[in-house]
Amino acid sequence: MKNALITVKGIQYINDEEDTIELKTLGKFGIKNGKYYIKYTETIESGETCDTLIKAEENKATLIKSGSTDCKMEIDVGKRNSCCYSSLGCALILDIYGLNIENKLTEFGGTLSLYYEISMNFAPISQNRIEITVKEV
């Protein structure tokens, strides 16, 4: 895997409100068997860290977090998948419905956009967009 500058912009839509967070960090990027891998560590407000690994294909992405937050979220366009999201001692079972994936990654970097809906007990909670930019350093 190569060293990379990774920018992650997360946008959450709940009702008519929009909340945006952005993270710039150094991480790793690579390609294996036609799948792109992005790996980075983020620090939350309490100072705890969370390692994130994203495996991206054409119409599917898997986001795995470990550390202060644990989850394995599969975003599969047109499909609903369940995941256990655990953070700060609380665990929730969430349904993830993949709305769209735009994968413009190459062996040198690029962009990945994930758009999905989160629901719990069949009730929609939010729509989310994650926009990731990877630049080889």
PDB file of C-alpha atoms in Angstrom:
ATOM      1  CA  MET A   1       0.000   0.000   0.000  1.00  0.00           C
ATOM      2  CA  LYS A   2       1.144   3.537  -0.786  1.00  0.00           C
ATOM      3  CA  ASN A   3       1.176   6.571   1.488  1.00  0.00           C
ATOM      4  CA  ALA A   4      -1.689   8.941   0.703  1.00  0.00           C
ATOM      5  CA  LEU A   5      -3.343  12.160   1.793  1.00  0.00           C
ATOM      6  CA  ILE A   6      -6.958  11.253   2.469  1.00  0.00           C
ATOM      7  CA  THR A   7      -9.780  13.765   2.715  1.00  0.00           C
ATOM      8  CA  VAL A   8     -13.110  12.482   4.029  1.00  0.00           C
ATOM      9  CA  LYS A   9     -16.214  14.654   3.903  1.00  0.00           C
ATOM     10  CA  GLY A  10     -19.267  13.202   5.624  1.00  0.00           C
ATOM     11  CA  ILE A  11     -22.680  14.748   5.062  1.00  0.00           C
ATOM     12  CA  GLN A  12     -25.706  13.578   7.033  1.00  0.00           C
ATOM     13  CA  TYR A  13     -29.253  14.581   6.094  1.00  0.00           C
ATOM     14  CA  ILE A  14     -31.921  14.277   8.805  1.00  0.00           C
ATOM     15  CA  ASN A  15     -35.326  15.705   7.885  1.00  0.00           C
ATOM     16  CA  ASP A  16     -34.488  19.103   6.388  1.00  0.00           C
ATOM     17  CA  GLU A  17     -31.223  19.545   8.258  1.00  0.00           C
ATOM     18  CA  GLU A  18     -27.718  18.877   6.977  1.00  0.00           C
ATOM     19  CA  ASP A  19     -24.646  18.199   9.115  1.00  0.00           C
ATOM     20  CA  THR A  20     -21.158  18.099   7.572  1.00  0.00           C
ATOM     21  CA  ILE A  21     -17.830  16.956   9.007  1.00  0.00           C
ATOM     22  CA  GLU A  22     -14.473  16.900   7.249  1.00  0.00           C
ATOM     23  CA  LEU A  23     -11.237  15.071   8.011  1.00  0.00           C
ATOM     24  CA  LYS A  24      -7.814  15.355   6.360  1.00  0.00           C
ATOM     25  CA  THR A  25      -5.249  12.760   7.362  1.00  0.00           C
ATOM     26  CA  LEU A  26      -2.367  10.673   6.139  1.00  0.00           C
ATOM     27  CA  GLY A  27      -3.171   7.054   5.445  1.00  0.00           C
ATOM     28  CA  LYS A  28      -2.587   4.206   3.029  1.00  0.00           C
ATOM     29  CA  PHE A  29      -4.052   3.378  -0.366  1.00  0.00           C
ATOM     30  CA  GLY A  30      -3.726   0.403  -2.674  1.00  0.00           C
ATOM     31  CA  ILE A  31      -5.366  -1.950  -5.165  1.00  0.00           C
ATOM     32  CA  LYS A  32      -5.549  -5.744  -4.966  1.00  0.00           C
ATOM     33  CA  ASN A  33      -7.562  -8.123  -7.157  1.00  0.00           C
ATOM     34  CA  GLY A  34      -9.460  -5.209  -8.723  1.00  0.00           C
ATOM     35  CA  LYS A  35     -10.564  -3.783  -5.344  1.00  0.00           C
ATOM     36  CA  TYR A  36      -9.343  -0.480  -3.920  1.00  0.00           C
ATOM     37  CA  TYR A  37      -8.326  -0.216  -0.266  1.00  0.00           C
ATOM     38  CA  ILE A  38      -8.179   2.992   1.764  1.00  0.00           C
ATOM     39  CA  LYS A  39      -6.900   2.903   5.342  1.00  0.00           C
ATOM     40  CA  TYR A  40      -6.623   5.731   7.872  1.00  0.00           C
ATOM     41  CA  THR A  41      -6.916   6.557  11.569  1.00  0.00           C
ATOM     42  CA  GLU A  42      -9.195   9.253  12.922  1.00  0.00           C
ATOM     43  CA  THR A  43      -9.320  10.839  16.376  1.00  0.00           C
ATOM     44  CA  ILE A  44     -12.678  11.709  17.932  1.00  0.00           C
ATOM     45  CA  GLU A  45     -13.352  14.637  20.284  1.00  0.00           C
ATOM     46  CA  SER A  46     -12.594  12.588  23.426  1.00  0.00           C
ATOM     47  CA  GLY A  47      -9.111  11.869  22.063  1.00  0.00           C
ATOM     48  CA  GLU A  48      -9.829   8.202  21.326  1.00  0.00           C
ATOM     49  CA  THR A  49      -8.840   6.791  17.945  1.00  0.00           C
ATOM     50  CA  CYS A  50     -10.646   4.704  15.377  1.00  0.00           C
ATOM     51  CA  ASP A  51      -9.004   2.825  12.505  1.00  0.00           C
ATOM     52  CA  THR A  52     -10.980   2.800   9.263  1.00  0.00           C
ATOM     53  CA  LEU A  53     -10.552   0.478   6.292  1.00  0.00           C
ATOM     54  CA  ILE A  54     -12.632   0.967   3.137  1.00  0.00           C
ATOM     55  CA  LYS A  55     -12.744  -1.683   0.417  1.00  0.00           C
ATOM     56  CA  ALA A  56     -14.293  -0.263  -2.755  1.00  0.00           C
ATOM     57  CA  GLU A  57     -15.574  -1.971  -5.875  1.00  0.00           C
ATOM     58  CA  GLU A  58     -17.816  -0.692  -8.674  1.00  0.00           C
ATOM     59  CA  ASN A  59     -21.239  -0.970  -6.967  1.00  0.00           C
ATOM     60  CA  LYS A  60     -20.207  -2.068  -3.491  1.00  0.00           C
ATOM     61  CA  ALA A  61     -18.110  -0.722  -0.635  1.00  0.00           C
ATOM     62  CA  THR A  62     -17.302  -2.156   2.767  1.00  0.00           C
ATOM     63  CA  LEU A  63     -16.406   0.224   5.589  1.00  0.00           C
ATOM     64  CA  ILE A  64     -14.778  -1.389   8.639  1.00  0.00           C
ATOM     65  CA  LYS A  65     -14.115   0.633  11.794  1.00  0.00           C
ATOM     66  CA  SER A  66     -12.264  -0.610  14.857  1.00  0.00           C
ATOM     67  CA  GLY A  67     -11.218   1.101  18.060  1.00  0.00           C
ATOM     68  CA  SER A  68     -13.467   3.627  19.814  1.00  0.00           C
ATOM     69  CA  THR A  69     -16.125   2.690  17.234  1.00  0.00           C
ATOM     70  CA  ASP A  70     -16.614  -0.811  15.852  1.00  0.00           C
ATOM     71  CA  CYS A  71     -18.695  -1.706  12.809  1.00  0.00           C
ATOM     72  CA  LYS A  72     -18.622  -3.444   9.457  1.00  0.00           C
ATOM     73  CA  MET A  73     -20.930  -1.577   7.115  1.00  0.00           C
ATOM     74  CA  GLU A  74     -21.603  -2.945   3.636  1.00  0.00           C
ATOM     75  CA  ILE A  75     -22.953  -0.426   1.150  1.00  0.00           C
ATOM     76  CA  ASP A  76     -24.336  -2.325  -1.801  1.00  0.00           C
ATOM     77  CA  VAL A  77     -26.285  -0.310  -4.410  1.00  0.00           C
ATOM     78  CA  GLY A  78     -29.945  -1.326  -4.437  1.00  0.00           C
ATOM     79  CA  LYS A  79     -29.587  -3.709  -1.484  1.00  0.00           C
ATOM     80  CA  ARG A  80     -30.241  -3.570   2.259  1.00  0.00           C
ATOM     81  CA  ASN A  81     -27.610  -4.909   4.669  1.00  0.00           C
ATOM     82  CA  SER A  82     -27.575  -4.966   8.468  1.00  0.00           C
ATOM     83  CA  CYS A  83     -24.651  -3.970  10.641  1.00  0.00           C
ATOM     84  CA  CYS A  84     -23.870  -3.765  14.338  1.00  0.00           C
ATOM     85  CA  TYR A  85     -22.602  -0.277  15.190  1.00  0.00           C
ATOM     86  CA  SER A  86     -20.863  -0.109  18.570  1.00  0.00           C
ATOM     87  CA  SER A  87     -19.581   3.127  20.076  1.00  0.00           C
ATOM     88  CA  LEU A  88     -18.915   4.300  23.635  1.00  0.00           C
ATOM     89  CA  GLY A  89     -20.372   1.130  25.149  1.00  0.00           C
ATOM     90  CA  CYS A  90     -23.623   1.280  23.168  1.00  0.00           C
ATOM     91  CA  ALA A  91     -24.470  -1.117  20.324  1.00  0.00           C
ATOM     92  CA  LEU A  92     -27.160  -0.641  17.683  1.00  0.00           C
ATOM     93  CA  ILE A  93     -28.333  -2.877  14.842  1.00  0.00           C
ATOM     94  CA  LEU A  94     -28.735  -0.654  11.785  1.00  0.00           C
ATOM     95  CA  ASP A  95     -29.945  -1.321   8.249  1.00  0.00           C
ATOM     96  CA  ILE A  96     -27.891   0.211   5.452  1.00  0.00           C
ATOM     97  CA  TYR A  97     -29.514   0.699   2.030  1.00  0.00           C
ATOM     98  CA  GLY A  98     -27.087   1.579  -0.765  1.00  0.00           C
ATOM     99  CA  LEU A  99     -28.377   4.414  -2.951  1.00  0.00           C
ATOM    100  CA  ASN A 100     -25.346   5.184  -5.134  1.00  0.00           C
ATOM    101  CA  ILE A 101     -21.592   4.655  -5.392  1.00  0.00           C
ATOM    102  CA  GLU A 102     -19.348   6.717  -7.652  1.00  0.00           C
ATOM    103  CA  ASN A 103     -15.928   5.060  -7.786  1.00  0.00           C
ATOM    104  CA  LYS A 104     -13.390   7.164  -9.677  1.00  0.00           C
ATOM    105  CA  LEU A 105     -10.323   5.632  -8.079  1.00  0.00           C
ATOM    106  CA  THR A 106      -7.245   4.645 -10.064  1.00  0.00           C
ATOM    107  CA  GLU A 107      -3.935   3.151  -8.977  1.00  0.00           C
ATOM    108  CA  PHE A 108      -2.761   6.742  -8.317  1.00  0.00           C
ATOM    109  CA  GLY A 109      -5.708   7.916  -6.175  1.00  0.00           C
ATOM    110  CA  GLY A 110      -8.941   9.686  -7.109  1.00  0.00           C
ATOM    111  CA  THR A 111     -12.382   9.977  -5.540  1.00  0.00           C
ATOM    112  CA  LEU A 112     -15.000   7.704  -4.032  1.00  0.00           C
ATOM    113  CA  SER A 113     -18.522   8.837  -3.189  1.00  0.00           C
ATOM    114  CA  LEU A 114     -20.869   6.659  -1.124  1.00  0.00           C
ATOM    115  CA  TYR A 115     -24.547   7.558  -0.741  1.00  0.00           C
ATOM    116  CA  TYR A 116     -26.734   5.456   1.532  1.00  0.00           C
ATOM    117  CA  GLU A 117     -29.703   5.467   3.878  1.00  0.00           C
ATOM    118  CA  ILE A 118     -29.619   4.329   7.504  1.00  0.00           C
ATOM    119  CA  SER A 119     -32.729   2.917   9.152  1.00  0.00           C
ATOM    120  CA  MET A 120     -33.512   1.149  12.407  1.00  0.00           C
ATOM    121  CA  ASN A 121     -36.565  -1.077  12.919  1.00  0.00           C
ATOM    122  CA  PHE A 122     -37.597  -0.221   9.325  1.00  0.00           C
ATOM    123  CA  ALA A 123     -37.795   3.505  10.218  1.00  0.00           C
ATOM    124  CA  PRO A 124     -35.468   5.788   8.224  1.00  0.00           C
ATOM    125  CA  ILE A 125     -32.994   7.690  10.407  1.00  0.00           C
ATOM    126  CA  SER A 126     -30.857   9.567   7.896  1.00  0.00           C
ATOM    127  CA  GLN A 127     -29.412   9.725   4.426  1.00  0.00           C
ATOM    128  CA  ASN A 128     -25.636   9.951   4.299  1.00  0.00           C
ATOM    129  CA  ARG A 129     -22.982  10.835   1.779  1.00  0.00           C
ATOM    130  CA  ILE A 130     -19.281  10.161   2.252  1.00  0.00           C
ATOM    131  CA  GLU A 131     -16.962  11.825  -0.254  1.00  0.00           C
ATOM    132  CA  ILE A 132     -13.377  10.569  -0.142  1.00  0.00           C
ATOM    133  CA  THR A 133     -10.434  12.017  -2.029  1.00  0.00           C
ATOM    134  CA  VAL A 134      -7.141  10.105  -2.169  1.00  0.00           C
ATOM    135  CA  LYS A 135      -3.874  11.725  -3.299  1.00  0.00           C
ATOM    136  CA  GLU A 136      -0.632   9.768  -3.420  1.00  0.00           C
ATOM    137  CA  VAL A 137       2.177  11.419  -1.420  1.00  0.00           C
TER     138      VAL A 137
END
